PDB file of C-alpha atoms in Angstrom:
ATOM      1  CA  UNK A   1       0.000   0.000   0.000  1.00  0.00           C
ATOM      2  CA  UNK A   2       2.874   2.429   0.538  1.00  0.00           C
ATOM      3  CA  UNK A   3       4.360   3.214  -2.856  1.00  0.00           C
ATOM      4  CA  UNK A   4       7.577   5.248  -2.793  1.00  0.00           C
ATOM      5  CA  UNK A   5       7.225   7.109  -6.092  1.00  0.00           C
ATOM      6  CA  UNK A   6       3.530   7.477  -6.838  1.00  0.00           C
ATOM      7  CA  UNK A   7       0.702   7.023  -4.362  1.00  0.00           C
ATOM      8  CA  UNK A   8      -1.524   4.189  -5.472  1.00  0.00           C
ATOM      9  CA  UNK A   9      -5.263   4.569  -5.265  1.00  0.00           C
ATOM     10  CA  UNK A  10      -6.482   2.177  -2.662  1.00  0.00           C
ATOM     11  CA  UNK A  11      -9.661   0.858  -4.221  1.00  0.00           C
ATOM     12  CA  UNK A  12     -12.326  -0.972  -2.261  1.00  0.00           C
ATOM     13  CA  UNK A  13     -11.259  -4.108  -4.102  1.00  0.00           C
ATOM     14  CA  UNK A  14      -7.709  -3.522  -2.843  1.00  0.00           C
ATOM     15  CA  UNK A  15      -9.088  -3.191   0.674  1.00  0.00           C
ATOM     16  CA  UNK A  16     -10.737  -6.583   0.347  1.00  0.00           C
ATOM     17  CA  UNK A  17      -7.551  -8.063  -1.140  1.00  0.00           C
ATOM     18  CA  UNK A  18      -5.680  -6.643   1.856  1.00  0.00           C
ATOM     19  CA  UNK A  19      -8.012  -8.578   4.096  1.00  0.00           C
ATOM     20  CA  UNK A  20      -7.066 -11.766   2.268  1.00  0.00           C
ATOM     21  CA  UNK A  21      -3.367 -10.990   2.758  1.00  0.00           C
ATOM     22  CA  UNK A  22      -3.961 -10.453   6.473  1.00  0.00           C
ATOM     23  CA  UNK A  23      -5.903 -13.696   6.708  1.00  0.00           C
ATOM     24  CA  UNK A  24      -3.106 -15.622   4.984  1.00  0.00           C
ATOM     25  CA  UNK A  25      -0.461 -14.267   7.346  1.00  0.00           C
ATOM     26  CA  UNK A  26       0.882 -16.360  10.198  1.00  0.00           C
ATOM     27  CA  UNK A  27      -1.040 -14.307  12.762  1.00  0.00           C
ATOM     28  CA  UNK A  28      -4.334 -15.302  11.154  1.00  0.00           C
ATOM     29  CA  UNK A  29      -3.823 -18.943  12.118  1.00  0.00           C
ATOM     30  CA  UNK A  30      -4.678 -17.972  15.682  1.00  0.00           C
ATOM     31  CA  UNK A  31      -6.653 -14.761  15.143  1.00  0.00           C
ATOM     32  CA  UNK A  32      -7.006 -12.417  18.066  1.00  0.00           C
ATOM     33  CA  UNK A  33     -10.154 -10.447  18.751  1.00  0.00           C
ATOM     34  CA  UNK A  34      -8.211  -7.343  17.720  1.00  0.00           C
ATOM     35  CA  UNK A  35      -7.291  -8.847  14.341  1.00  0.00           C
ATOM     36  CA  UNK A  36     -10.856  -9.984  13.694  1.00  0.00           C
ATOM     37  CA  UNK A  37     -12.180  -6.524  14.562  1.00  0.00           C
ATOM     38  CA  UNK A  38      -9.698  -4.896  12.169  1.00  0.00           C
ATOM     39  CA  UNK A  39     -10.703  -7.276   9.384  1.00  0.00           C
ATOM     40  CA  UNK A  40     -14.392  -6.671  10.027  1.00  0.00           C
ATOM     41  CA  UNK A  41     -13.860  -2.890   9.835  1.00  0.00           C
ATOM     42  CA  UNK A  42     -11.829  -3.123   6.605  1.00  0.00           C
ATOM     43  CA  UNK A  43     -14.470  -5.249   4.892  1.00  0.00           C
ATOM     44  CA  UNK A  44     -17.348  -3.076   6.143  1.00  0.00           C
ATOM     45  CA  UNK A  45     -15.663   0.107   4.939  1.00  0.00           C
ATOM     46  CA  UNK A  46     -14.838  -1.351   1.531  1.00  0.00           C
ATOM     47  CA  UNK A  47     -18.354  -2.705   1.043  1.00  0.00           C
ATOM     48  CA  UNK A  48     -19.941   0.599   2.066  1.00  0.00           C
ATOM     49  CA  UNK A  49     -17.917   2.419  -0.573  1.00  0.00           C
ATOM     50  CA  UNK A  50     -18.613  -0.215  -3.236  1.00  0.00           C
ATOM     51  CA  UNK A  51     -22.365  -0.108  -2.608  1.00  0.00           C
ATOM     52  CA  UNK A  52     -22.735   3.684  -2.918  1.00  0.00           C
ATOM     53  CA  UNK A  53     -24.686   4.276  -6.157  1.00  0.00           C
ATOM     54  CA  UNK A  54     -23.845   7.996  -6.564  1.00  0.00           C
ATOM     55  CA  UNK A  55     -20.339   8.339  -8.090  1.00  0.00           C
ATOM     56  CA  UNK A  56     -19.664  11.659  -6.343  1.00  0.00           C
ATOM     57  CA  UNK A  57     -20.668  10.278  -2.947  1.00  0.00           C
ATOM     58  CA  UNK A  58     -18.632   7.144  -3.679  1.00  0.00           C
ATOM     59  CA  UNK A  59     -15.569   9.280  -4.442  1.00  0.00           C
ATOM     60  CA  UNK A  60     -16.047  11.298  -1.229  1.00  0.00           C
ATOM     61  CA  UNK A  61     -16.474   8.109   0.802  1.00  0.00           C
ATOM     62  CA  UNK A  62     -13.341   6.673  -0.758  1.00  0.00           C
ATOM     63  CA  UNK A  63     -11.325   9.811   0.050  1.00  0.00           C
ATOM     64  CA  UNK A  64     -12.571   9.793   3.643  1.00  0.00           C
ATOM     65  CA  UNK A  65     -11.676   6.123   3.940  1.00  0.00           C
ATOM     66  CA  UNK A  66      -8.184   6.911   2.611  1.00  0.00           C
ATOM     67  CA  UNK A  67      -7.743   9.657   5.237  1.00  0.00           C
ATOM     68  CA  UNK A  68      -8.916   7.282   7.959  1.00  0.00           C
ATOM     69  CA  UNK A  69      -6.629   4.464   6.808  1.00  0.00           C
ATOM     70  CA  UNK A  70      -3.591   6.742   6.425  1.00  0.00           C
ATOM     71  CA  UNK A  71      -3.774   8.393   9.848  1.00  0.00           C
ATOM     72  CA  UNK A  72      -3.848   7.426  13.491  1.00  0.00           C
ATOM     73  CA  UNK A  73      -5.534   9.643  16.099  1.00  0.00           C
ATOM     74  CA  UNK A  74      -4.558   9.619  19.765  1.00  0.00           C
ATOM     75  CA  UNK A  75      -6.441  11.703  22.333  1.00  0.00           C
ATOM     76  CA  UNK A  76      -5.187  12.200  25.857  1.00  0.00           C
ATOM     77  CA  UNK A  77      -5.601  14.671  28.676  1.00  0.00           C
ATOM     78  CA  UNK A  78      -2.606  16.597  30.007  1.00  0.00           C
ATOM     79  CA  UNK A  79      -3.013  19.003  32.925  1.00  0.00           C
ATOM     80  CA  UNK A  80      -6.741  19.179  32.348  1.00  0.00           C
ATOM     81  CA  UNK A  81      -6.466  19.971  28.633  1.00  0.00           C
ATOM     82  CA  UNK A  82      -7.493  17.598  25.886  1.00  0.00           C
ATOM     83  CA  UNK A  83      -4.699  16.991  23.389  1.00  0.00           C
ATOM     84  CA  UNK A  84      -5.265  15.374  20.029  1.00  0.00           C
ATOM     85  CA  UNK A  85      -2.314  13.999  18.090  1.00  0.00           C
ATOM     86  CA  UNK A  86      -2.775  12.901  14.493  1.00  0.00           C
ATOM     87  CA  UNK A  87       0.017  10.765  13.085  1.00  0.00           C
ATOM     88  CA  UNK A  88       0.289  10.076   9.374  1.00  0.00           C
ATOM     89  CA  UNK A  89       1.071   6.375   9.003  1.00  0.00           C
ATOM     90  CA  UNK A  90       0.824   6.151   5.192  1.00  0.00           C
ATOM     91  CA  UNK A  91       2.133   9.374   3.688  1.00  0.00           C
ATOM     92  CA  UNK A  92       1.558   8.615  -0.028  1.00  0.00           C
ATOM     93  CA  UNK A  93      -2.072   7.657   0.612  1.00  0.00           C
ATOM     94  CA  UNK A  94      -2.599  10.687   2.860  1.00  0.00           C
ATOM     95  CA  UNK A  95      -1.151  13.051   0.251  1.00  0.00           C
ATOM     96  CA  UNK A  96      -3.311  11.513  -2.450  1.00  0.00           C
ATOM     97  CA  UNK A  97      -6.400  11.997  -0.258  1.00  0.00           C
ATOM     98  CA  UNK A  98      -5.548  15.665   0.348  1.00  0.00           C
ATOM     99  CA  UNK A  99      -5.105  16.227  -3.392  1.00  0.00           C
ATOM    100  CA  UNK A 100      -8.528  14.649  -3.953  1.00  0.00           C
ATOM    101  CA  UNK A 101     -10.090  16.846  -1.243  1.00  0.00           C
ATOM    102  CA  UNK A 102      -8.704  19.951  -2.943  1.00  0.00           C
ATOM    103  CA  UNK A 103      -9.954  18.731  -6.316  1.00  0.00           C
ATOM    104  CA  UNK A 104     -13.424  18.089  -4.874  1.00  0.00           C
ATOM    105  CA  UNK A 105     -13.467  21.499  -3.188  1.00  0.00           C
ATOM    106  CA  UNK A 106     -12.436  23.186  -6.434  1.00  0.00           C
ATOM    107  CA  UNK A 107     -15.226  21.429  -8.331  1.00  0.00           C
ATOM    108  CA  UNK A 108     -17.906  22.663  -5.909  1.00  0.00           C
TER     109      UNK A 108
END
């Protein structure tokens, strides 16, 4: 999923193929509840995007899914203040999603 030169579009089909890769890994032989939850979420997200009949809504859903998959959000409280830290875990995918957001905003 993390291409060095050009960010690849992570299609819903790719999401489902990723699930198969996870299932075929050694960890899947004794799946944890955490692994099963992650797989369930990946499949649900991919199916939701695939089933959207409106192409514009499908594109928006796909971009939002890309932002979600490429970032990690941690919220904690320090000295009574809520701190939110967003970490980009897949930079090419995140950059692609931001480009798509700008393109969608420019088309509006």
